Structures are given as structure tokens and as C-alpha cells.
PDB file of C-alpha atoms in Angstrom:
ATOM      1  CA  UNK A1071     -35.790  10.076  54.283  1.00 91.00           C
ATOM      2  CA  UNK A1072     -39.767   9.245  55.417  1.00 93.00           C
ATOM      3  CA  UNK A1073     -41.763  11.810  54.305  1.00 95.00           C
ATOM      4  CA  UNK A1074     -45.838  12.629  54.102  1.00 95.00           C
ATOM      5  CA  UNK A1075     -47.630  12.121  50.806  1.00 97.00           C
ATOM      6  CA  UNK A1076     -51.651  12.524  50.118  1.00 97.00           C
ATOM      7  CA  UNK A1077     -53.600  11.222  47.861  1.00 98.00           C
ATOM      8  CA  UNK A1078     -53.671  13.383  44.918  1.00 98.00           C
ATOM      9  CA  UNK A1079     -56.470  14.562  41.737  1.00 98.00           C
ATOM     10  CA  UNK A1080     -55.679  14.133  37.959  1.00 98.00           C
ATOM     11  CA  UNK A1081     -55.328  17.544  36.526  1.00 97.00           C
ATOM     12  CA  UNK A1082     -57.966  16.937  33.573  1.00 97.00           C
ATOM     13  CA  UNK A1083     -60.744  16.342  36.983  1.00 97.00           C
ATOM     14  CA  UNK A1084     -60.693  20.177  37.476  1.00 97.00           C
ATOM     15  CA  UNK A1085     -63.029  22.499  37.111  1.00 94.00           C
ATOM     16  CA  UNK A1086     -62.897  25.353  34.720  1.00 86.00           C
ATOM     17  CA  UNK A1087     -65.379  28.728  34.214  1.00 78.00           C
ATOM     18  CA  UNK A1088     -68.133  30.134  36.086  1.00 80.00           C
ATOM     19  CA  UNK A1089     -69.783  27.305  38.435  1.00 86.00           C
ATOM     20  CA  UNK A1090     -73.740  28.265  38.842  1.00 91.00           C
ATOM     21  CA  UNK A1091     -74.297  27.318  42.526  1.00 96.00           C
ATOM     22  CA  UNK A1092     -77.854  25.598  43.441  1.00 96.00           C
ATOM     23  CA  UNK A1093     -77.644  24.414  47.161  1.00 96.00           C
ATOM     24  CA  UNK A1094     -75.593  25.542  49.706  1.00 97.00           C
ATOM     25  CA  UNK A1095     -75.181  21.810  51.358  1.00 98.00           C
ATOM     26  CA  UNK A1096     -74.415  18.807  49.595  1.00 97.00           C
ATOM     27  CA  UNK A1097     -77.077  16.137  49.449  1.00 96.00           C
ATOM     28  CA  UNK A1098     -73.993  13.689  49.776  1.00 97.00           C
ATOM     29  CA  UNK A1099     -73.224  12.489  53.526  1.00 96.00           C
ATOM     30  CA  UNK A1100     -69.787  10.201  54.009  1.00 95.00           C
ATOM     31  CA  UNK A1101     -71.287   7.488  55.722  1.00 92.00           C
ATOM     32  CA  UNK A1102     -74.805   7.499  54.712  1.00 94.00           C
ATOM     33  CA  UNK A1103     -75.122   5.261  52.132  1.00 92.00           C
ATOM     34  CA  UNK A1104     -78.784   5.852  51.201  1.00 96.00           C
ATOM     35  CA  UNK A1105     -77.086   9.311  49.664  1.00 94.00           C
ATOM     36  CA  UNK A1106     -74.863   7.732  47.543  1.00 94.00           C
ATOM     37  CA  UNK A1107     -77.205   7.813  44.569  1.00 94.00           C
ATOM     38  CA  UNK A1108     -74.978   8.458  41.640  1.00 95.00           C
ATOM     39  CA  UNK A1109     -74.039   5.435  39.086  1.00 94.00           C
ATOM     40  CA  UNK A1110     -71.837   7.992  36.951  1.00 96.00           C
ATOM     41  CA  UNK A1111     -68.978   9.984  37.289  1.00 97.00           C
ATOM     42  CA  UNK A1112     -70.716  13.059  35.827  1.00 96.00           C
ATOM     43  CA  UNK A1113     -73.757  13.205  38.192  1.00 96.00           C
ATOM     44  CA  UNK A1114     -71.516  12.552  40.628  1.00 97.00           C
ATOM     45  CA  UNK A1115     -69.141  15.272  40.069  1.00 97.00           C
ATOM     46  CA  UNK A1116     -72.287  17.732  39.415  1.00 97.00           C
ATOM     47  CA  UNK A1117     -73.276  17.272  42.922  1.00 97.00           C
ATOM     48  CA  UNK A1118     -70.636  19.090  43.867  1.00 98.00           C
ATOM     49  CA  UNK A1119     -70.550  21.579  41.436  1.00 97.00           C
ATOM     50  CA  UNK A1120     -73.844  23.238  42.216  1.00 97.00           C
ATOM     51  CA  UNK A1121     -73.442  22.692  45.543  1.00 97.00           C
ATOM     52  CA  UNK A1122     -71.620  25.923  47.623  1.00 98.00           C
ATOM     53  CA  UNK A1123     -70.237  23.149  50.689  1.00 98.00           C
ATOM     54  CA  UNK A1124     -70.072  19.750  50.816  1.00 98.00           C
ATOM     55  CA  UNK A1125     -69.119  17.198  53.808  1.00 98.00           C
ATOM     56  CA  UNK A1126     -65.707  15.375  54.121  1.00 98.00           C
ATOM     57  CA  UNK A1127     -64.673  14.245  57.648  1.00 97.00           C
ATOM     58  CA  UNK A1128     -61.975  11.151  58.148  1.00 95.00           C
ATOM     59  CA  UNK A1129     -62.686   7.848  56.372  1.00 89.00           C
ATOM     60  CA  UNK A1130     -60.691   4.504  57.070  1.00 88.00           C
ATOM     61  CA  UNK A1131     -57.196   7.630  57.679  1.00 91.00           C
ATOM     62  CA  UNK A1132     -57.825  10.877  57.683  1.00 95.00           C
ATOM     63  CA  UNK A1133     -57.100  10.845  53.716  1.00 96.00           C
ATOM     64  CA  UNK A1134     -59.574  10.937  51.183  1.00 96.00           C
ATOM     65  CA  UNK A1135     -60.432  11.034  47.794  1.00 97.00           C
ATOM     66  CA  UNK A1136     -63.339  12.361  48.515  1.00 98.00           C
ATOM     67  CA  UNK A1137     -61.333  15.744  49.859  1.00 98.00           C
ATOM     68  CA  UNK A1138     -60.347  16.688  46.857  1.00 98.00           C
ATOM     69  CA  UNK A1139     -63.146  15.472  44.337  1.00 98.00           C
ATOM     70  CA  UNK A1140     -65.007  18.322  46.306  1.00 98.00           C
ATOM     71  CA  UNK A1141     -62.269  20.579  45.673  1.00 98.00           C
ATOM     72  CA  UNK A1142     -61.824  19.720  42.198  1.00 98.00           C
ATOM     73  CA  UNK A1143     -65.065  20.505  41.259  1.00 97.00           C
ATOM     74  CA  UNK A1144     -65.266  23.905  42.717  1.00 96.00           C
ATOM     75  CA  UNK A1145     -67.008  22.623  46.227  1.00 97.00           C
ATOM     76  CA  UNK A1146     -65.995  23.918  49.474  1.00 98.00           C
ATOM     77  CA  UNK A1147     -65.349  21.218  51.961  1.00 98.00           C
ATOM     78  CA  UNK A1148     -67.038  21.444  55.366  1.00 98.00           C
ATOM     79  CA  UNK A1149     -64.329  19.307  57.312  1.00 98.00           C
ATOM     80  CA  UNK A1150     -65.551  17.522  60.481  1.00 97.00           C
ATOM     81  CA  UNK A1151     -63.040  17.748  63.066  1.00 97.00           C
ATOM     82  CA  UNK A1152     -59.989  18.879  61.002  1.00 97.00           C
ATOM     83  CA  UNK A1153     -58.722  20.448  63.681  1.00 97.00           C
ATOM     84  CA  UNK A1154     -57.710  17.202  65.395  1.00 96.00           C
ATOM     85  CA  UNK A1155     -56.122  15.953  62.386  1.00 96.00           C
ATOM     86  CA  UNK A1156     -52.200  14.784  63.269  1.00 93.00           C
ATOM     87  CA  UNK A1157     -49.795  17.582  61.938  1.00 93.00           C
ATOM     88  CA  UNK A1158     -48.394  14.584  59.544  1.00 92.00           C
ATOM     89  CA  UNK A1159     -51.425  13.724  58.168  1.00 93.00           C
ATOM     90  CA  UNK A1160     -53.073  15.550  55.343  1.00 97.00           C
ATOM     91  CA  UNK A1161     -49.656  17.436  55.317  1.00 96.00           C
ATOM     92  CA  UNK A1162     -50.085  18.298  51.813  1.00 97.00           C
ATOM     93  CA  UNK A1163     -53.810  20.112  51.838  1.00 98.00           C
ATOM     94  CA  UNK A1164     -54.809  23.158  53.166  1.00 98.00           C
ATOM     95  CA  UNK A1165     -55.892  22.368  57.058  1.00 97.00           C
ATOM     96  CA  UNK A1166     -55.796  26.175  57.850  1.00 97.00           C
ATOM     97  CA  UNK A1167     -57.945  27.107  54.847  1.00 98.00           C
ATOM     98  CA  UNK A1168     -60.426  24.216  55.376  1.00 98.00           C
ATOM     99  CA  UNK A1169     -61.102  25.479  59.224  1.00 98.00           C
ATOM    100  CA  UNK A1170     -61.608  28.577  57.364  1.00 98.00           C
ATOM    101  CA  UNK A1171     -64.443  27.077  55.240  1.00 98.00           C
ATOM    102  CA  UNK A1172     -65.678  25.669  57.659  1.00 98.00           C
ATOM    103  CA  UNK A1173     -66.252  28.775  59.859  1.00 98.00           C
ATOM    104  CA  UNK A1174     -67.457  30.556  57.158  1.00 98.00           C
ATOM    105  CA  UNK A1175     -70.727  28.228  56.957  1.00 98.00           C
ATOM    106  CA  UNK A1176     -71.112  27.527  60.226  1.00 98.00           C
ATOM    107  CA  UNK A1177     -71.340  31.677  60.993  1.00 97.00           C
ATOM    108  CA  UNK A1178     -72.999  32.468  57.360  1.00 97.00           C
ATOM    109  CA  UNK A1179     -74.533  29.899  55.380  1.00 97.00           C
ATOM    110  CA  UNK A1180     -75.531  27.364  57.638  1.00 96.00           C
ATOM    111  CA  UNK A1181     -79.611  27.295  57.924  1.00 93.00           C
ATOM    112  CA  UNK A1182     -80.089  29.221  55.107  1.00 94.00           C
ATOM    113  CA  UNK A1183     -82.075  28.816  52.105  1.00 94.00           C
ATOM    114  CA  UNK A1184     -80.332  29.954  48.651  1.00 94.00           C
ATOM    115  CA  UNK A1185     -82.204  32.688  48.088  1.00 94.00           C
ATOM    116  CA  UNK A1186     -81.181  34.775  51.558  1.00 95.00           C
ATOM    117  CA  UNK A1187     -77.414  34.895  50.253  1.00 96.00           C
ATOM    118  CA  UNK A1188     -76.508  37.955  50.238  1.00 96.00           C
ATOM    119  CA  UNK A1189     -73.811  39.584  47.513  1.00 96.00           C
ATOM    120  CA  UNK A1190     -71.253  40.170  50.653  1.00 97.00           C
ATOM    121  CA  UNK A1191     -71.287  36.383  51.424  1.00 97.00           C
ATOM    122  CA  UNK A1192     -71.457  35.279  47.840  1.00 96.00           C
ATOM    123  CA  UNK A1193     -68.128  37.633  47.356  1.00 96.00           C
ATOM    124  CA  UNK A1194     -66.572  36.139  50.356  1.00 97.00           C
ATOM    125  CA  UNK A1195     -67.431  32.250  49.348  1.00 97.00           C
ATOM    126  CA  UNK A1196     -65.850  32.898  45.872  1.00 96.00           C
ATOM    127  CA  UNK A1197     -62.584  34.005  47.333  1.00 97.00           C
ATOM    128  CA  UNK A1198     -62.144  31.680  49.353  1.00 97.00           C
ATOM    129  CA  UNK A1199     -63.556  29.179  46.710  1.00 96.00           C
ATOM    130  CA  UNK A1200     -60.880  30.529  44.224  1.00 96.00           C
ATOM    131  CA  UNK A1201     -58.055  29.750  46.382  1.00 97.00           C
ATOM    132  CA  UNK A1202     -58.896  26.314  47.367  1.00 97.00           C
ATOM    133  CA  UNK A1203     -58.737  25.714  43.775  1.00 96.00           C
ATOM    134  CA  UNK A1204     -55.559  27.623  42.749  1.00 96.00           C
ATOM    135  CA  UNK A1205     -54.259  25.546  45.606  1.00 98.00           C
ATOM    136  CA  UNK A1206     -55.251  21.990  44.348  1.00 98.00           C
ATOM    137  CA  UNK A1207     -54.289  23.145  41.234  1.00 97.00           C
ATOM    138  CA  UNK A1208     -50.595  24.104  42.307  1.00 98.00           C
ATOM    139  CA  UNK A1209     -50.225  21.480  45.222  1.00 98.00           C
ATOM    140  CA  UNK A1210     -52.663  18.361  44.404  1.00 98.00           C
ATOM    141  CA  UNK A1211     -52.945  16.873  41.206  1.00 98.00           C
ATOM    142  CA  UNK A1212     -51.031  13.660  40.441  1.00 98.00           C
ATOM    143  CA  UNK A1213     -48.263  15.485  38.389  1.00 98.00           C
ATOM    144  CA  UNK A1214     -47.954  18.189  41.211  1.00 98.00           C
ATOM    145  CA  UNK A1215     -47.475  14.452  43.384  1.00 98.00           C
ATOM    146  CA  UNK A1216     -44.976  13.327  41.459  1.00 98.00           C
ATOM    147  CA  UNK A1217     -42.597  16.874  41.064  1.00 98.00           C
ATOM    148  CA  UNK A1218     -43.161  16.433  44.914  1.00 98.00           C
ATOM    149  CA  UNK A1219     -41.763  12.916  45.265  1.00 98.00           C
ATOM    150  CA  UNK A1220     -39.199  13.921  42.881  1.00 98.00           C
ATOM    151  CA  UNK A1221     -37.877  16.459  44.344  1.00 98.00           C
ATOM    152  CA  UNK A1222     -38.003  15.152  47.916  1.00 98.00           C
ATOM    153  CA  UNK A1223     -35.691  12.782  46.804  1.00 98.00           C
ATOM    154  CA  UNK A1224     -33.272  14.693  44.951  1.00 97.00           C
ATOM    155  CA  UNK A1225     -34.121  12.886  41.223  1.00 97.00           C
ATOM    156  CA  UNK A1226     -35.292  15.782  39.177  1.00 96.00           C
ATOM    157  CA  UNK A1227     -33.391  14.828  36.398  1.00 97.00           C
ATOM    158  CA  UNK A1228     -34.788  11.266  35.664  1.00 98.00           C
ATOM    159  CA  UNK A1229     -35.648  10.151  32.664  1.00 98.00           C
ATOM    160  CA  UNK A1230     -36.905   6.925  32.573  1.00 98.00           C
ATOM    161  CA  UNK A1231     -39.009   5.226  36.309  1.00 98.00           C
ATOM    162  CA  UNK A1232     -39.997   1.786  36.812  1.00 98.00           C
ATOM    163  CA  UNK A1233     -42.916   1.513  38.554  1.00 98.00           C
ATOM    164  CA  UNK A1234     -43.599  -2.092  40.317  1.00 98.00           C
ATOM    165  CA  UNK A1235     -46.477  -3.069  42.349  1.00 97.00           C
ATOM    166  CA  UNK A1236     -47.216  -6.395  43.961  1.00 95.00           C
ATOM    167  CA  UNK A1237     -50.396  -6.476  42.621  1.00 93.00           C
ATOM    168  CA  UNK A1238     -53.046  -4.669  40.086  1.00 95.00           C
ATOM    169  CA  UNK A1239     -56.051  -3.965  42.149  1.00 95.00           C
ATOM    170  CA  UNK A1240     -57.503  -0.496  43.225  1.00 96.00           C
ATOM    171  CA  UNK A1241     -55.299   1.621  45.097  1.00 96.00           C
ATOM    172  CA  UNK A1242     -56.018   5.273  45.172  1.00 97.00           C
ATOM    173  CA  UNK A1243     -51.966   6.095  46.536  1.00 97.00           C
ATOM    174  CA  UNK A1244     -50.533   3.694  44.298  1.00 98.00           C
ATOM    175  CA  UNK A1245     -53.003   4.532  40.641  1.00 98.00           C
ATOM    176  CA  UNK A1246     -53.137   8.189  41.242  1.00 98.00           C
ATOM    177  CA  UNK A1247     -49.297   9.197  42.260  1.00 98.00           C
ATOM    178  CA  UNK A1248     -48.643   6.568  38.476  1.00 98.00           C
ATOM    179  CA  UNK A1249     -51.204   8.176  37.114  1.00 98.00           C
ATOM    180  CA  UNK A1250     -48.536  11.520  37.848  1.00 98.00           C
ATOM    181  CA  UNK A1251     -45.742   9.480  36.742  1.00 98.00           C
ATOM    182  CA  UNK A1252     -46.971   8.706  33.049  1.00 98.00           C
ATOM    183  CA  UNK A1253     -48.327  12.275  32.718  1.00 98.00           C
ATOM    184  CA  UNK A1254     -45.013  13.741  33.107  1.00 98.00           C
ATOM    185  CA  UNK A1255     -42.832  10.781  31.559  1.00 98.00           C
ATOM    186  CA  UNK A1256     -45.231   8.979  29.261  1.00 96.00           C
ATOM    187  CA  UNK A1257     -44.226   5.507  28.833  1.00 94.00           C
ATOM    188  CA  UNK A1258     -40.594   6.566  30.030  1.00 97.00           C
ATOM    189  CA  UNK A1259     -42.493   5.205  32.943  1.00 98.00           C
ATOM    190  CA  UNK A1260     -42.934   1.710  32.809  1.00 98.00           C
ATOM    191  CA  UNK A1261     -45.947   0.423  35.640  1.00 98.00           C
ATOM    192  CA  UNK A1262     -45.572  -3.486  36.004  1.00 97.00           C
ATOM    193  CA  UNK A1263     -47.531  -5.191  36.541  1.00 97.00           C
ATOM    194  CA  UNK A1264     -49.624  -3.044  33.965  1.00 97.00           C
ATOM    195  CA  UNK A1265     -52.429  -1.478  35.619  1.00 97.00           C
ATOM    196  CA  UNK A1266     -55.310  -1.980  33.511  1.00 97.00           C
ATOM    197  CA  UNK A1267     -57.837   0.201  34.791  1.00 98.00           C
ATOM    198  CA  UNK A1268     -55.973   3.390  34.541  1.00 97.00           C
ATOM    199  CA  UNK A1269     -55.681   2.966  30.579  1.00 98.00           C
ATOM    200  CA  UNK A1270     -58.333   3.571  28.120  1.00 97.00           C
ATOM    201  CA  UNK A1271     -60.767   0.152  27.435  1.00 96.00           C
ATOM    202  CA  UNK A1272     -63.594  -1.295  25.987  1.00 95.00           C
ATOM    203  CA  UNK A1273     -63.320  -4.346  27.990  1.00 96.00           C
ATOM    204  CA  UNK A1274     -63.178  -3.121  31.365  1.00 96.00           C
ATOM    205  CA  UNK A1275     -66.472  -2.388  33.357  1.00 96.00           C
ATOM    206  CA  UNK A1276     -65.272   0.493  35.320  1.00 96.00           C
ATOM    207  CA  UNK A1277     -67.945   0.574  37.530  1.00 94.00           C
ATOM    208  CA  UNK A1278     -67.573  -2.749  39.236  1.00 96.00           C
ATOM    209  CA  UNK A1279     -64.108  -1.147  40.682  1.00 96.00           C
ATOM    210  CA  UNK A1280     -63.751   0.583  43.871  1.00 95.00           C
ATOM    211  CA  UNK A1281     -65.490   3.609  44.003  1.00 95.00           C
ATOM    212  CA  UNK A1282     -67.631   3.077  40.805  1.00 96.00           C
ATOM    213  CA  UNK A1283     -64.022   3.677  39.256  1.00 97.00           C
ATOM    214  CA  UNK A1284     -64.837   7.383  39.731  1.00 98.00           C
ATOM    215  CA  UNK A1285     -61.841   9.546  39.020  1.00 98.00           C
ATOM    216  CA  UNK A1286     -58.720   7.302  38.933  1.00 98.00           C
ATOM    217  CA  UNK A1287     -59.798   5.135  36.172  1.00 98.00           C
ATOM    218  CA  UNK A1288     -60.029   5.098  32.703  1.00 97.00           C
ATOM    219  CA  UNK A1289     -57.597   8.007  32.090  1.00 97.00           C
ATOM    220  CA  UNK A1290     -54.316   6.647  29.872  1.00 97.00           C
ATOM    221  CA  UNK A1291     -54.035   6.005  26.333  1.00 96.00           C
ATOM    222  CA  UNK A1292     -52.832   2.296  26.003  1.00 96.00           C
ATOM    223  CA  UNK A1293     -50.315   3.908  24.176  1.00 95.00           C
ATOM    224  CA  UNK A1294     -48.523   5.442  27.745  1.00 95.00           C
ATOM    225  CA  UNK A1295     -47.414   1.740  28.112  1.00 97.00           C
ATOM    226  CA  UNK A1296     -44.734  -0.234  26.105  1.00 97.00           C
ATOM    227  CA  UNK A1297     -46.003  -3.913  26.632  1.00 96.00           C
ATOM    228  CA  UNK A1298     -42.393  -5.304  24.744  1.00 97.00           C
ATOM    229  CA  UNK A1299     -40.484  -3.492  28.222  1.00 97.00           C
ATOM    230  CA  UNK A1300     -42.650  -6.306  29.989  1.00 96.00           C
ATOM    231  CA  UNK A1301     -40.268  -9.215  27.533  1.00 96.00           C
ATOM    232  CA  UNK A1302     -37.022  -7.549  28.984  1.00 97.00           C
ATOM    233  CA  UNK A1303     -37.643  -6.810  32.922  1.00 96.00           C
ATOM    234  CA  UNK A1304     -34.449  -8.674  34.212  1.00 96.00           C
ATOM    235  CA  UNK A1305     -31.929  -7.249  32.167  1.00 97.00           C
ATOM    236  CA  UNK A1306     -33.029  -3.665  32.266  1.00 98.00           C
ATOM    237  CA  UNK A1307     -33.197  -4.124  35.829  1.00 98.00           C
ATOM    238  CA  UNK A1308     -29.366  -5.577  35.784  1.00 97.00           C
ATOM    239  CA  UNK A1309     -28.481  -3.104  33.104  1.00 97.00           C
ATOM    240  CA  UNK A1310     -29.912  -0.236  35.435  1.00 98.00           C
ATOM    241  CA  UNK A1311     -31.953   0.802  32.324  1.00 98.00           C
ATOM    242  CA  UNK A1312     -34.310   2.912  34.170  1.00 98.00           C
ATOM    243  CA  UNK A1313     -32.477   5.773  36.525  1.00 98.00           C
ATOM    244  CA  UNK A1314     -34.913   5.256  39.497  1.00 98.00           C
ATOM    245  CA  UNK A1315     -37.063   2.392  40.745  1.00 98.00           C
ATOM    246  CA  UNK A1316     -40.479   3.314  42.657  1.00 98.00           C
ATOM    247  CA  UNK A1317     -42.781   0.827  44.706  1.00 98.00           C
ATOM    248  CA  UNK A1318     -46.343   1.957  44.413  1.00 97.00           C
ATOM    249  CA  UNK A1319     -47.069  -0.047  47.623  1.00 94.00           C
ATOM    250  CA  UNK A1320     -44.760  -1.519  49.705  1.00 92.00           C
ATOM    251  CA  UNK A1321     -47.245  -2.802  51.887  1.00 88.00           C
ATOM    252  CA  UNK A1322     -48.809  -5.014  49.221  1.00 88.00           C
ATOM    253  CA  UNK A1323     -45.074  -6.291  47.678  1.00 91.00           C
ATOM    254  CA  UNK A1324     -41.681  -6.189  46.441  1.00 95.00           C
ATOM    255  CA  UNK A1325     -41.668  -7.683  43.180  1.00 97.00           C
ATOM    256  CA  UNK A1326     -37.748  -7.781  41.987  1.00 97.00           C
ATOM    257  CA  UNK A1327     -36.932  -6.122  45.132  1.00 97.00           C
ATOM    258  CA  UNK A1328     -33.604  -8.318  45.936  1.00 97.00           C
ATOM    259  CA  UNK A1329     -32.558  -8.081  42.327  1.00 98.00           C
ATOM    260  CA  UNK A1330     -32.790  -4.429  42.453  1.00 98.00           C
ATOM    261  CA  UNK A1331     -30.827  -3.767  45.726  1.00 97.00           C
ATOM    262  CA  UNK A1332     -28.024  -5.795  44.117  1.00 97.00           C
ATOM    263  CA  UNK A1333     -28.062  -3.102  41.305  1.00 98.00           C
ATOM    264  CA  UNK A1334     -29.521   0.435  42.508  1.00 98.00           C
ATOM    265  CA  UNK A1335     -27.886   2.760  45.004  1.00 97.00           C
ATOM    266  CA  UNK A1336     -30.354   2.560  48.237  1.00 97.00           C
ATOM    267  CA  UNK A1337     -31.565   6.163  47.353  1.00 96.00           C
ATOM    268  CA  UNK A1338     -32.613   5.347  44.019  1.00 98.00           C
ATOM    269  CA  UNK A1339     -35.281   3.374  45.443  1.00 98.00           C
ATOM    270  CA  UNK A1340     -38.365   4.875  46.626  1.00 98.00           C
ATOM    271  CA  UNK A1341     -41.203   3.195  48.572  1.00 97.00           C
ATOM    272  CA  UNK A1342     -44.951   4.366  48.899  1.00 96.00           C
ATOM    273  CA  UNK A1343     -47.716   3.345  51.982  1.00 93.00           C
ATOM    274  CA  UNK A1344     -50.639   4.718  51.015  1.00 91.00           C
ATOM    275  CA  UNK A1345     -52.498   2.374  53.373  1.00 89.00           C
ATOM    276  CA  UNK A1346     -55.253   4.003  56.067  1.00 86.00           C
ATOM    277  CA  UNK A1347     -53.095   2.952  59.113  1.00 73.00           C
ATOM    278  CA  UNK A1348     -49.662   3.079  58.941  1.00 59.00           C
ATOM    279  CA  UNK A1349     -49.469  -0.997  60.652  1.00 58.00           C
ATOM    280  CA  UNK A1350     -47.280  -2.053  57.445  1.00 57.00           C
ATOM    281  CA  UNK A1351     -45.998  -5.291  59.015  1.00 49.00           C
ATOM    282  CA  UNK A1352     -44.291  -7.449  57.981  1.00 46.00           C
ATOM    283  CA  UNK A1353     -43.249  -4.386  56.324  1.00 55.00           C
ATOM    284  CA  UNK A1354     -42.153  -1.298  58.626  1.00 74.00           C
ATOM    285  CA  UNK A1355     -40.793   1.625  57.240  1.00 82.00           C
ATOM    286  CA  UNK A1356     -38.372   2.156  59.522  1.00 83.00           C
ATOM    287  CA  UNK A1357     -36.287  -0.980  58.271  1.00 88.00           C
ATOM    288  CA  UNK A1358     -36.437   0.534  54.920  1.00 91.00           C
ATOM    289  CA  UNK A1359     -35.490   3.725  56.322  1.00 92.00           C
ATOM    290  CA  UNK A1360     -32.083   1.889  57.576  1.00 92.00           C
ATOM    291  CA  UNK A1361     -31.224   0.682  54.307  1.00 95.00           C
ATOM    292  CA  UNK A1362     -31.061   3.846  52.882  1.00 96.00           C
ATOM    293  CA  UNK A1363     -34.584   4.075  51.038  1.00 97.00           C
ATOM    294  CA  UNK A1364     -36.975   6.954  50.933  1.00 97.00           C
ATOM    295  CA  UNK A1365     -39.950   6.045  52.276  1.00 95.00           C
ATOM    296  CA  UNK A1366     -43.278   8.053  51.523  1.00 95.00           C
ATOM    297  CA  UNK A1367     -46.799   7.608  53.934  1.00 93.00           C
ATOM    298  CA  UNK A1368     -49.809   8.406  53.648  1.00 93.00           C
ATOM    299  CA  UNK A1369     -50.818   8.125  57.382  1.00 90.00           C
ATOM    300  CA  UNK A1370     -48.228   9.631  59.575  1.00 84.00           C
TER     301      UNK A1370
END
């Protein structure tokens, strides 16, 4: 019952059409902060758009939003040392393709101005380009994320989620695999504490969040959440109104979580780390394992 997850991309982030390619290396270098030059999601995105590769390596885990902004936006990621990355981590993405990309600029685009591509290579890139994104597209995107959790844990047929955190800050595990959630169920999935910043507003400044707020915020109508469920939380919990119960971060609480054990069937309560080392104390999953939950982490 512990299995891998990844971070995940909202489908509406993807690319479509023909992507006219400018540079073959993105100006943008993890780490280098002096490159991180762009105060909207847009230029940010358009980066990697015109850009044929662009550089990911490991960040605070080996997960990263970054992986699959670049993927999303028709980028190839040149991975730095994928091929030490634990078999458990990044299960999800496409390791084998990646050390693909990543040969296929070190041996023929690497050095190279834009102008001494050749059609051969171009053909090649755009292959391998296509399938990157035919794979985010089937395998990455927050409601691919949360068919995965779904059926990993045998509850295909659920109709209505509750989705608890133990607080409402940034969380890229915990905002994007909701974000999923209310895509498929609408507000048939209830987040509480409400999550402000993944809901449409005029009085949130987006940018202050982590990240600038690119790509996980600002996505929901205010609509996808039924504020009145908020008025009745302890007896839909005792009532068992909602079929499954999900924990968006175990690591940062357990809001109702006695409560809920004295109602749900062990199974019917699902737990999510998407921390960047797996050091949840005083939270381990492997005491949630025993009790019968299924446990999901990012950093395996």
C-alpha cells in the first residue's frame, strides 16, 4: 500500500501547434539566480517554448516542477545526472527518454549555433519532442495524477473526496494532485481548509507565492468549491458523506484524522508526502502503512 507519486502539470499548461524554435539552450540555469529574469508566467513559459533544450537537474528531491514546465511547453529537458536518480524516484516520468534527450544534444546540438541545424537533426528533435509530450499528456497532468491515485487504490468509482490539509500554504504535491481532484469531480471534491490560491481572485497577489505562483495558481472557478460543506464537516464526516477521505500532506497534519478512523475503513483513507526528503517524523509512513492506509511519496 506505499506507492511513488510525482508532482504533476495542469492539463490547460500544455502546449498546442507548431512551436517556432529560437535557441537551442535555455537562457534559464536551476541554480543561477541572476537567470531567473521573468516576473510573468507567460515570459516565463516562452523561454521554453523557443528554446529546443532546457536544464533541469535535482532540486531540494529529485522532483521538480520545473521538469515538467519544460515539458509542457514543448522543451526538451537536458537532465543532469538522471541516471543516478533512485528507481523510486521520478517513477512516474520518462528517465529512459530523458537520457535519450540528453544524448541527443550532447552528440548533436551541443556547441552549435541555430543556424548549422541541419533538417536530419531537426526531424530527429521533433520526434523525440513529440513523444515527451504525448507522454506528459497521457501520464502527467494533475487529472492523469489523480486516475493514478485512484486506481492504485482500488476507488474508481467514487463520487464524492474530501480533501483535508493541515494547512493552506504552497505545496506543489498537495495544490497540483487537488488541482486533479476538482478537475475530474468538481466540487464533489471538497478541499478544507479551502485553498485560496488555486481558485480564481482579484484579491490575491499571485506573485508574492512560491514560485511567482507560476503554474499551480490561479486555475479554479470559486465556483469548484461549496463554502456551506465547510458549516457541516462533522456530521458528513460521521455520516460518511464523502466515499473516500485524502490527506494532501500528511507531513504538515491530520485535521479530523481520529474522527475519521472511527468512521472510514483504513483503505478509504489515503495519505500524500510530497515533501523533498522522505524524514516525515513525527510522521512515518510506515505506521500508516500498519493501519491499513495507502500511503503515496514523492521521494522514495
Amino acid at each position: 500500500m506505499l506507492h511513488p507519486i510525482t508532482f504533476s502539470i495542469p492539463k490547460e499548461k500544455m502546449c498546442e501547434g507548431h512551436i517556432v524554435k529560437t535557441k537551442i539552450l535555455s537562457s534559464l540555469i536551476p541554480g543561477d539566480t541572476a537567470t531567473y529574469i521573468y516576473n510573468t508566467e507567460e515570459e516565463y513559459y516562452n523561454e521554453y517554448k523557443k528554446s529546443y533544450f532546457a536544464i533541469t537537474k535535482r532540486s531540494g528531491g529529485w522532483d521538480c516542477m520545473r521538469h515538467y514546465e519544460i515539458l509542457a511547453n514543448g522543451c526538451i529537458p537536458y537532465f543532469i545526472n538522471i541516471e543516478e536518480c533512485p528507481k523510486m524516484s521520478l517513477y512516474l516520468l520518462p528517465k529512459d527518454l530523458f537520457i535519450q534527450s540528453n544524448m541527443l544534444y550532447d552528440n548533436k546540438f551541443k556547441n552549435k549555433n541555430i543556424t548549422d541545424i541541419t533538417e536530419d537533426e531537426t526531424n530527429e528533435y521533433n520526434i523525440l519532442q513529440n513523444h515527451l509530450l504525448e507522454y506528459t499528456k497521457k501520464f502527467l497532468t494533475t487529472d492523469k495524477m489523480a486516475e493514478y491515485i485512484l486506481k492504485k487504490t482500488n476507488n474508481e468509482n467514487v463520487s464524492k473526496i474530501l480533501y483535508l490539509s493541515g494547512d493552506s500554504s504552497p505545496d506543489y504535491l498537495r495544490c497540483a494532485t487537488l488541482h486533479g481532484f476538482k478537475t475530474l469531480f468538481g466540487n464533489n471534491c471538497h478541499d478544507s481548509p479551502k485553498i485560496p490560491h488555486i481558485y480564481k481572485s482579484d484579491s490575491i497577489n499571485y506573485a508574492n507565492l512560491y514560485g511567482k505562483g507560476f503554474t499551480y495558481t490561479n486555475l479554479l472557478e470559486q465556483t469548484d468549491h461549496n463554502d456551506d460543506l465547510e458549516n457541516t464537516m462533522h456530521e458528513d464526516i460521521k455520516n460518511k458523506y464523502y466515499d473516500i477521505v485524502i490527506y494532501g500532506s500528511y507531513h504538515r497534519g491530520l485535521p479530523y484524522y481520529d474522527l475519521i478512523c472511527g468512521i472510514y475503513n483504513p483503505g478509504e483513507i489515503i495519505l500524500l508526502c510530497g515533501e523533498d526528503i522522505n524524514c516525515c517524523n513525527p510522521y512515518n509512513h510506515y505506521d500508516f502503512l500498519r493501519k491499513g492506509h495507502h500511503v503515496f511519496v514523492r521521494e522514495l
